[in-house]
CSV table of C-alpha atoms in Angstrom, one decimal:
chain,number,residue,atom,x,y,z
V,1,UNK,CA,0.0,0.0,0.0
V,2,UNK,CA,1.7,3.6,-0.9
V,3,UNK,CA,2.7,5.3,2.2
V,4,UNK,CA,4.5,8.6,3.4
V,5,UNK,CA,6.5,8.3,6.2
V,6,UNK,CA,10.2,9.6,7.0
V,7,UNK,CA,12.4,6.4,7.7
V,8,UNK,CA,15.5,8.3,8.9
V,9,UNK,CA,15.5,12.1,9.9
V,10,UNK,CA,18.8,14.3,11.0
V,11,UNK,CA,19.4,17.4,12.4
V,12,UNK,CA,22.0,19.1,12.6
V,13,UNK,CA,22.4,23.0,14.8
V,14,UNK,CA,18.7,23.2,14.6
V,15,UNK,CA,17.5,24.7,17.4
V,16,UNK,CA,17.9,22.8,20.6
V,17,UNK,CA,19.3,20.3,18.4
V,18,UNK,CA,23.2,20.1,18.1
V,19,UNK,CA,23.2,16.7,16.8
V,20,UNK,CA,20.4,13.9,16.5
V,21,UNK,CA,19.3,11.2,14.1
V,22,UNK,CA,16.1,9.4,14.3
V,23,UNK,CA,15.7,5.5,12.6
V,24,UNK,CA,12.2,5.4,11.9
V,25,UNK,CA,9.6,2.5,10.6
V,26,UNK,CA,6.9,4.9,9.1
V,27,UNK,CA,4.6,3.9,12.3
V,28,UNK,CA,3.4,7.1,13.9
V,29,UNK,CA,6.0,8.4,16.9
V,30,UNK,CA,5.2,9.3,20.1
V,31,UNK,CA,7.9,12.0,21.6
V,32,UNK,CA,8.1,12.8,25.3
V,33,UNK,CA,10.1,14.2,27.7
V,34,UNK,CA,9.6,17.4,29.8
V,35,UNK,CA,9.1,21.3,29.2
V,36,UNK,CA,11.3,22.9,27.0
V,37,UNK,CA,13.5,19.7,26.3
V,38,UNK,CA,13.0,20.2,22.4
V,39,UNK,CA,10.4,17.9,21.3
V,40,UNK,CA,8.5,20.6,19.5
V,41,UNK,CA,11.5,21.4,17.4
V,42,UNK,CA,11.3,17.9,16.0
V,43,UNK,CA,8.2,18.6,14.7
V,44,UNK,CA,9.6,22.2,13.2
V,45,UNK,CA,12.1,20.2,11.3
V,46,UNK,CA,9.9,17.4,9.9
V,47,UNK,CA,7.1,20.5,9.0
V,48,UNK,CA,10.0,22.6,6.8
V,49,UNK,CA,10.0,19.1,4.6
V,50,UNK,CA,7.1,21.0,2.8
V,51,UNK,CA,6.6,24.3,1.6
V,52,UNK,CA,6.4,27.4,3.4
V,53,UNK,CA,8.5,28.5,7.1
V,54,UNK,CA,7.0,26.0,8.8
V,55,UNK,CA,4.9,25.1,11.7
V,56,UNK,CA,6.8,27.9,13.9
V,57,UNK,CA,6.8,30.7,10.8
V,58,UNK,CA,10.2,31.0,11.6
V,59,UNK,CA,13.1,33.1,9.5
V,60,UNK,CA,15.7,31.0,8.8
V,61,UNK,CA,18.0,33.1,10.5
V,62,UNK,CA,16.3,32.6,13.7
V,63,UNK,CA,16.4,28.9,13.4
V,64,UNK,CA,19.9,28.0,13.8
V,65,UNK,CA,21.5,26.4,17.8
V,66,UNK,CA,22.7,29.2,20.3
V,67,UNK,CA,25.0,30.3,20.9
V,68,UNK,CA,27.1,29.1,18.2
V,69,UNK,CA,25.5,30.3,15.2
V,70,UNK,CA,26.4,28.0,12.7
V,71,UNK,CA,24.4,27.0,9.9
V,72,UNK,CA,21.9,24.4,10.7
V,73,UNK,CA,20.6,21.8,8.6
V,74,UNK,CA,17.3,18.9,8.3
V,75,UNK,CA,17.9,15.9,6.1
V,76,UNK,CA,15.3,13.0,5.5
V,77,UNK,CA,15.0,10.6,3.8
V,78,UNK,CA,11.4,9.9,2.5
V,79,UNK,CA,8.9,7.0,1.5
V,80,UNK,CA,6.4,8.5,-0.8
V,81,UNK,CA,4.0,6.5,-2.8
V,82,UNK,CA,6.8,3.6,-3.7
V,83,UNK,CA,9.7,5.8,-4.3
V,84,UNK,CA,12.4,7.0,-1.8
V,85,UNK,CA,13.6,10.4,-1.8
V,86,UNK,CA,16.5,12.5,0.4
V,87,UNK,CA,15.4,15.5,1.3
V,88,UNK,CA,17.6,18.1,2.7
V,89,UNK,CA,16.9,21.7,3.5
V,90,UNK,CA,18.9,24.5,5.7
V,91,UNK,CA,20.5,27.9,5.6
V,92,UNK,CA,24.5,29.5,6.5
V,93,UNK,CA,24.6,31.9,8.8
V,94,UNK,CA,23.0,35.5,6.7
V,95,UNK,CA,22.3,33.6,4.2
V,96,UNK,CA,18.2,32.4,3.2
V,97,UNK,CA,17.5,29.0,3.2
V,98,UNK,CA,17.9,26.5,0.4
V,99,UNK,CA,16.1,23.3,-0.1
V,100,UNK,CA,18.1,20.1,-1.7
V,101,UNK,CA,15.9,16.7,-3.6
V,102,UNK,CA,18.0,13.9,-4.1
V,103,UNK,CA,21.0,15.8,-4.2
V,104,UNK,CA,19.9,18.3,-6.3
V,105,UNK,CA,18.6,22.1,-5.8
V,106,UNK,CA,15.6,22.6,-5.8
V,107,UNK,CA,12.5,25.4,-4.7
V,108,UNK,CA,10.2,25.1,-1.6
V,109,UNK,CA,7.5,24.4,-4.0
V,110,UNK,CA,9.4,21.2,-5.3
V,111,UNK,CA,8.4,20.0,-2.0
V,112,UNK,CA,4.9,19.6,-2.0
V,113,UNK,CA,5.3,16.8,-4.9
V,114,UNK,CA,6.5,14.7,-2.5
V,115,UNK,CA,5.3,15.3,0.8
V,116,UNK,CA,2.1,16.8,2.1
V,117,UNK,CA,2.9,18.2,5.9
V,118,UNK,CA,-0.3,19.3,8.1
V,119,UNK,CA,0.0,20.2,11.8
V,120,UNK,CA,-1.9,20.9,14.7
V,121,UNK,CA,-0.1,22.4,17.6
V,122,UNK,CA,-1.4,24.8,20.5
V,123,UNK,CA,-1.0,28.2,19.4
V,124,UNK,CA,-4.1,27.4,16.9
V,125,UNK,CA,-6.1,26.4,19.8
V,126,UNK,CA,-7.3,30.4,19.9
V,127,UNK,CA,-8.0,29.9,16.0
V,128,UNK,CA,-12.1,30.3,16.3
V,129,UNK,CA,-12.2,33.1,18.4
V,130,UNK,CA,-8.4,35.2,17.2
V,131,UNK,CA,-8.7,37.5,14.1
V,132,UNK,CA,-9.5,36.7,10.6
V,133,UNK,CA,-5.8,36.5,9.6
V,134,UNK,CA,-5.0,33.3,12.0
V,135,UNK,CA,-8.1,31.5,10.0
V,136,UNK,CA,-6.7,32.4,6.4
V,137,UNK,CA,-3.3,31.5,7.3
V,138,UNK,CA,-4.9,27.5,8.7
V,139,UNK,CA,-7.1,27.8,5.7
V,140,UNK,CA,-4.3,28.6,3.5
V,141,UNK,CA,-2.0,25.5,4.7
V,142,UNK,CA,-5.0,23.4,4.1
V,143,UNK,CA,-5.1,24.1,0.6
V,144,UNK,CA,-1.2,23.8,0.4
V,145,UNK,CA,-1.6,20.8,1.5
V,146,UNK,CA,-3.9,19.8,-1.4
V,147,UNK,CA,-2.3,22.1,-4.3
V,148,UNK,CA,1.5,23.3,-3.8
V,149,UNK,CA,1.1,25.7,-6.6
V,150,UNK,CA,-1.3,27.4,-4.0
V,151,UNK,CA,1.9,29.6,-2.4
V,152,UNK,CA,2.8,31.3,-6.2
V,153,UNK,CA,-0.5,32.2,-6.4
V,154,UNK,CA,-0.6,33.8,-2.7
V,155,UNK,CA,2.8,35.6,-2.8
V,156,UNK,CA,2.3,36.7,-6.5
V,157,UNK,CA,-0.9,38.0,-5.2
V,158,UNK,CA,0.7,39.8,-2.1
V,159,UNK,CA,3.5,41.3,-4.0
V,160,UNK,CA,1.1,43.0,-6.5
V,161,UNK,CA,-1.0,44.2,-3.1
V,162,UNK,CA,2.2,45.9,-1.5
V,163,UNK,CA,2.7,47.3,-4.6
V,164,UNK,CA,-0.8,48.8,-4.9
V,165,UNK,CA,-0.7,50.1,-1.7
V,166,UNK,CA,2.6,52.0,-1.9
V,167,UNK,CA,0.4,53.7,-4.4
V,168,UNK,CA,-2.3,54.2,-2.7
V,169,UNK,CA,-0.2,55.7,0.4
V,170,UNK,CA,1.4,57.9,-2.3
V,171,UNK,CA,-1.9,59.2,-3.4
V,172,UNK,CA,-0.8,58.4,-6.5
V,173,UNK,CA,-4.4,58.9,-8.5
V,174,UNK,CA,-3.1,57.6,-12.3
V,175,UNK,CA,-5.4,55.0,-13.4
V,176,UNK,CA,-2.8,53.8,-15.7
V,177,UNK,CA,-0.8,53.0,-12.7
V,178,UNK,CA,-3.2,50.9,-11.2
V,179,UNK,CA,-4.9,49.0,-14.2
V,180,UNK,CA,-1.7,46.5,-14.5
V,181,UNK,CA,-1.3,45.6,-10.9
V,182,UNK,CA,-4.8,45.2,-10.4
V,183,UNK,CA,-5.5,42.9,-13.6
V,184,UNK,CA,-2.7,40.9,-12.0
V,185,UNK,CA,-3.8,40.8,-8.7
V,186,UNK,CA,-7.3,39.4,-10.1
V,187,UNK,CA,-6.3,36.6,-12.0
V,188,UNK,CA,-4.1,35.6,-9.2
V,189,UNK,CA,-7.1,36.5,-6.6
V,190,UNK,CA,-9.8,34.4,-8.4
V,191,UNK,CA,-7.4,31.6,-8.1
V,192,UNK,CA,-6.5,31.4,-4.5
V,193,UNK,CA,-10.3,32.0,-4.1
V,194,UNK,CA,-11.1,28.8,-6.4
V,195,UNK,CA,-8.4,26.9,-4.5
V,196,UNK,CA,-9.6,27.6,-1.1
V,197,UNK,CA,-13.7,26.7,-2.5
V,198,UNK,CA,-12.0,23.3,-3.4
V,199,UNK,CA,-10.2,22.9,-0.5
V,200,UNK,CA,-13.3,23.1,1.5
V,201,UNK,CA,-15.3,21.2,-0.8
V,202,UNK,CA,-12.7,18.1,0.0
V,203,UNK,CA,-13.0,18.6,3.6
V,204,UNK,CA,-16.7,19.1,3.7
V,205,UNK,CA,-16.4,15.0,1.6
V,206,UNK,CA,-14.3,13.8,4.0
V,207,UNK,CA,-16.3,14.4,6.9
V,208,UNK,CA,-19.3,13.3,5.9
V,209,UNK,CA,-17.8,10.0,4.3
V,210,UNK,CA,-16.2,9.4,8.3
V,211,UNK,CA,-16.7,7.4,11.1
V,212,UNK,CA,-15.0,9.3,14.0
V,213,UNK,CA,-15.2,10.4,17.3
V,214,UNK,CA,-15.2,13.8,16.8
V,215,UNK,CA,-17.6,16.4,15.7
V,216,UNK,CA,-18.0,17.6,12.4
V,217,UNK,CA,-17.6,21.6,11.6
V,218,UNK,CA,-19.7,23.1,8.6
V,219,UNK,CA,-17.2,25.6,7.0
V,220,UNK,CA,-17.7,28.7,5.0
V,221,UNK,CA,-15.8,31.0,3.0
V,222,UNK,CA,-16.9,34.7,4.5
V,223,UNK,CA,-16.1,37.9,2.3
V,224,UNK,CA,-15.5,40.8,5.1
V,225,UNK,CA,-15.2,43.0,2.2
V,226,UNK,CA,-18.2,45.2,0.6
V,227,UNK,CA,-17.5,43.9,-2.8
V,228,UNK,CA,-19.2,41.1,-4.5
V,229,UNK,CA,-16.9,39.5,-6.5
V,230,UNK,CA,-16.5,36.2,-8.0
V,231,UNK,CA,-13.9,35.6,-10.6
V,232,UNK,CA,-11.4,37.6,-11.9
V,233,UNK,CA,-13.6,40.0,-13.9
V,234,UNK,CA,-15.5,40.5,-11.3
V,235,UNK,CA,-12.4,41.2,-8.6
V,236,UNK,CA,-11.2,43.3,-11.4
V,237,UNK,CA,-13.9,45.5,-11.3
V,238,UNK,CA,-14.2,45.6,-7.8
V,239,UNK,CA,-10.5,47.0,-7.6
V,240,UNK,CA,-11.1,49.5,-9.9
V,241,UNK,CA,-14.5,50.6,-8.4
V,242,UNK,CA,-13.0,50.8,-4.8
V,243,UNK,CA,-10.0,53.2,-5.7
V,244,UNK,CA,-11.4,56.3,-4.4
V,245,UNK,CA,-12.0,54.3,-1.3
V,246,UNK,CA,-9.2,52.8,-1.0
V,247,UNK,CA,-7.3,55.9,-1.6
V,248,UNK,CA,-9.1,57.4,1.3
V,249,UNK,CA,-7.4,54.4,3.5
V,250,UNK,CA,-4.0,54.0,2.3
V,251,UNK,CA,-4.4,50.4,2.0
V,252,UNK,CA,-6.2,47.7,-0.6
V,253,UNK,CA,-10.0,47.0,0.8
V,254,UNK,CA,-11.4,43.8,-1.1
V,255,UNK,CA,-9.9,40.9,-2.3
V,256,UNK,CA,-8.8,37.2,-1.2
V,257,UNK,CA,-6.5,39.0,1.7
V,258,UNK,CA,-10.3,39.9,3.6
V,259,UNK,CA,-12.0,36.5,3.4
V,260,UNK,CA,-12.7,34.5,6.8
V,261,UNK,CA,-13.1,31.0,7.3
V,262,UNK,CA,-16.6,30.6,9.1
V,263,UNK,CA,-17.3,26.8,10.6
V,264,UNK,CA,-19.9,25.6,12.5
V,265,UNK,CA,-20.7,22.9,15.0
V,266,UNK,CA,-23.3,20.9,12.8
V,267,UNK,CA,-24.6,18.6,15.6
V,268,UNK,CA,-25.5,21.8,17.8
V,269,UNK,CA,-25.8,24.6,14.8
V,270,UNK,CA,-23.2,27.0,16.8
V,271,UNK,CA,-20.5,28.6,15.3
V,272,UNK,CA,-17.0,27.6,16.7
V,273,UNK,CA,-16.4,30.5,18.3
V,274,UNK,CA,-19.5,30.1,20.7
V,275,UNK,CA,-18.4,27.1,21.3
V,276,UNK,CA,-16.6,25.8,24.7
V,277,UNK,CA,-12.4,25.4,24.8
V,278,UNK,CA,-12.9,21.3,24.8
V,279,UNK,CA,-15.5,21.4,21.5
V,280,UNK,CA,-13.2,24.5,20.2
V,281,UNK,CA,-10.3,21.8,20.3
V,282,UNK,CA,-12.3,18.8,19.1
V,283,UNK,CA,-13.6,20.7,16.0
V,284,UNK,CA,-9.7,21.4,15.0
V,285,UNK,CA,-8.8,18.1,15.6
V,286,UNK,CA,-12.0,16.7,13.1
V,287,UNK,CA,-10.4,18.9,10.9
V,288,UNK,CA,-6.9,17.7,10.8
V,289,UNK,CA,-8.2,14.3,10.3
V,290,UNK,CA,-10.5,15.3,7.2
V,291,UNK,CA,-7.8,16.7,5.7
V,292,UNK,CA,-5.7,13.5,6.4
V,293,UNK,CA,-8.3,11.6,4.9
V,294,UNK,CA,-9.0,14.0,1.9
V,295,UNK,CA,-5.2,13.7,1.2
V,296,UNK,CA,-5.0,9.8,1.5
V,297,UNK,CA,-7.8,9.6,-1.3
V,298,UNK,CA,-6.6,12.6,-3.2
V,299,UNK,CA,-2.7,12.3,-2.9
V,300,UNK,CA,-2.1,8.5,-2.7
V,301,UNK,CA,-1.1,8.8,0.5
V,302,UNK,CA,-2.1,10.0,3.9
V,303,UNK,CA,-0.1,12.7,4.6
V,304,UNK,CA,2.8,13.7,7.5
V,305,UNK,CA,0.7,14.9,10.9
V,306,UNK,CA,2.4,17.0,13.5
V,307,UNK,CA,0.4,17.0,16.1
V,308,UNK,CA,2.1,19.0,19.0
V,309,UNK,CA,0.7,18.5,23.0
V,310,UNK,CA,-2.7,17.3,21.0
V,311,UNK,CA,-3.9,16.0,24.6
V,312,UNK,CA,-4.5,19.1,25.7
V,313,UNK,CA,-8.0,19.8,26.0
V,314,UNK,CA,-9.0,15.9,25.4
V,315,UNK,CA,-9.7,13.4,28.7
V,316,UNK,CA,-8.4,9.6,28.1
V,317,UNK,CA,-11.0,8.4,25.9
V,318,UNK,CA,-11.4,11.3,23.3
V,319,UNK,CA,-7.0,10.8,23.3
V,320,UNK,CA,-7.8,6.8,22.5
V,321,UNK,CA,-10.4,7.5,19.9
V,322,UNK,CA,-7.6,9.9,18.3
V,323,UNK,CA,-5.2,7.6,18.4
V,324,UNK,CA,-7.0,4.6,16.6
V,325,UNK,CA,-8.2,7.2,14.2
V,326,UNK,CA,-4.5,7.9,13.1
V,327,UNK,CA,-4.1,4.1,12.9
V,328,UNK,CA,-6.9,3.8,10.7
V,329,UNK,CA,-6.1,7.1,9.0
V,330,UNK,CA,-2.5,5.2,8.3
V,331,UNK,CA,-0.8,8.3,8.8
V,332,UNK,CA,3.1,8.6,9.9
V,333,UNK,CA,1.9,10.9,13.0
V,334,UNK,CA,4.2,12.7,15.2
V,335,UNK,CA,2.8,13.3,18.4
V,336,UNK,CA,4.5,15.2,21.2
V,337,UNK,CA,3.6,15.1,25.4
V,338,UNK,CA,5.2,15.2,28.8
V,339,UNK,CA,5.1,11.8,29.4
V,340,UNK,CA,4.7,8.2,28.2
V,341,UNK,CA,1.5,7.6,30.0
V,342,UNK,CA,0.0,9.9,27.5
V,343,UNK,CA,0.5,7.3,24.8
V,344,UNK,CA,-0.1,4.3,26.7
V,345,UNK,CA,-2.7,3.0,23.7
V,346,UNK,CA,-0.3,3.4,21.5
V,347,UNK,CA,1.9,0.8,23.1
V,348,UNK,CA,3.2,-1.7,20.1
V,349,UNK,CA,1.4,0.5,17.7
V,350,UNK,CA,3.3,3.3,17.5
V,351,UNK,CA,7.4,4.1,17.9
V,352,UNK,CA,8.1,5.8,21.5
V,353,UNK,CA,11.0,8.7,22.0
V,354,UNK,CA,12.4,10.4,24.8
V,355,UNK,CA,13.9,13.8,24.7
V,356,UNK,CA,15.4,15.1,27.5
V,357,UNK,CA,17.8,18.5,28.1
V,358,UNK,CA,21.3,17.0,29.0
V,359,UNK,CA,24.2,20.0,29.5
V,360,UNK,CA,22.1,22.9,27.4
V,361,UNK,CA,21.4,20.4,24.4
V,362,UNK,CA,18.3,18.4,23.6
V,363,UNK,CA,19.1,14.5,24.1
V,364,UNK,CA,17.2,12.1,22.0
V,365,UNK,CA,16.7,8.1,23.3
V,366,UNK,CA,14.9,5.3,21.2
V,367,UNK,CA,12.6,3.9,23.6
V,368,UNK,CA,10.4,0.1,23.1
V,369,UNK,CA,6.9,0.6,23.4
V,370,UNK,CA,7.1,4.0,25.7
């Protein structure tokens, strides 16, 4: 059966990381170990196999071990859908960060043909009730994780914005300034729009197609803009209508870049944000598995999951029915917590690591069943 799963993983001056090298069997892996001992910077490596700054949103600059400074480095090698790749991605000190397939250069982009990386980790646990921006940037990754070619078409899109609005700030009132740009901007607009409808679409599938233990979320795509636009005539004219206005603001007021992703509880019919911090967390994590699913049907394989301190928020049966759901899901899942006892179902299912903080450096054990 074609899988996607990282059989050996190395870091080198990443983070907490001086040194370490994980053997892996593409079974999901359970990490452990204590507050601040590194096991979320695991994840961070695994998560910049795929486009984008990963889970963290990190410059590569800020990645590299203290004190020293050196340039760090993440190599894997991959299983994906019957071939094996080496993946290798990292950045010298001042200097941005380059990405290597097989032993050749290659872009971020080049990436997402080989693996498909989704994560949940706590800092989204505010996602339903945070501003609209957290929501496009999880909406975003969820297309990404469906169509790679989804990042052109978002920083094509925001170059041409920063662009319009140094105009705009200028009071520069020359339509034949603007009519480029904003032609641009709306072919690339109507396409991250189109993506994220599909995107949706596949999620929306995948959770009514399930059997889980979690609740499913209707989701929406919400325009906060006055504007009703639907394609790239339509966003066209909407630019050029809203010039005046947007002269008046300094800054570009419709467009992909003031959509909202809307989802509500179906069982109950209340939107997520209503909604209490346990069912806030459960309706993320029925979203993460959809989109596992949705991948596994649509890729060939179920994807990476990164699922940092996901037993937050869950008591020991919701964390069981998770777990069997990854099983089923036959996703390589990376999973981090304090302890072992957190993973106690997982016993002979999954692989179990320790990380500990030995002498200022992140220490990493191989452990038999947790």
């Amino acid at each position: 059966m074609p899988r996607l799963a990282v059989t050996e993983l190395t870091l080198s001056h990443f983070r907490s990381h001086r040194m370490a090298r994980l053997s892996l069997d593409g079974r999901p892996v359970a990490i452990y170990g204590a507050n601040g001992a590194g096991k979320t910077n695991i994840l961070e490596a695994v998560s910049l196999l795929s486009p984008g700054r990963g889970l963290r949103m990190a410059a590569a600059d800020e990645i590299a071990r203290r004190p020293e400074h050196l340039g760090w480095k993440v190599r894997a090698v991959v299983e994906s859908l019957h071939q094996v790749h080496e993946l290798e991605t990292g950045a010298e000190p001042g200097a941005a960060r380059v990405v290597r397939i097989d032993g050749k250069s290659a872009t971020q982009v080049a990436l997402g043909r080989i693996t498909r990386v989704i994560w949940l980790i706590p800092a989204m646990d505010r996602l339903w009730i945070e501003a609209a921006e957290g929501r496009r940037r999880f909406l975003d990754r969820v297309v990404l994780s469906f169509e790679p070619g989804h990042a052109e078409a978002v920083l094509t899109y925001e170059k041409l914005m920063r662009q319009r609005n140094r105009l705009l700030k200028d009071q520069v009132s020359d339509a034949g300034w603007y009519d480029a740009l904003e032609s641009q901007m709306a072919d690339a607009g109507a396409q991250i729009q189109a993506n994220r409808h599909a995107a949706l679409d596949r999620i929306g599938a995948a959770q009514a197609d399930a059997e889980t233990a979690f609740p499913a979320a209707d989701l929406s795509l919400i325009a906060q803009d006055e504007a009703d636009w639907v394609d790239a005539d339509s966003l066209r004219q909407a630019l050029g209508d809203g010039r005046r206005r947007d002269l008046a603001a300094g800054r570009t007021l419709v467009g992909p870049h003031r959509s909202d992703l809307g989802a509500v509880y179906a069982e109950k019919g209340v939107a997520a944000r209503q909604c209490s911090t346990g069912e806030q967390k459960a309706l993320l994590v029925s979203l993460i598995l959809a989109n596992a699913r949705a991948l596994r049907d649509d890729f060939g394989a179920p994807p990476l999951l990164l699922l940092d301190e996901v037993s937050a928020h869950l008591d020991a049966d919701r964390r069981a029915a998770l777990y069997d759901e990854l099983i089923a899901v036959g996703a390589q899942a990376w999973l981090t917590g304090t302890g072992a006892e957190l993973f106690q179902t997982l016993a002979g299912r999954a692989q179990f690591v320790e990380v500990s903080e030995e002498a200022g450096e992140s220490r990493i054990h191989m452990r038999d069943g947790g």
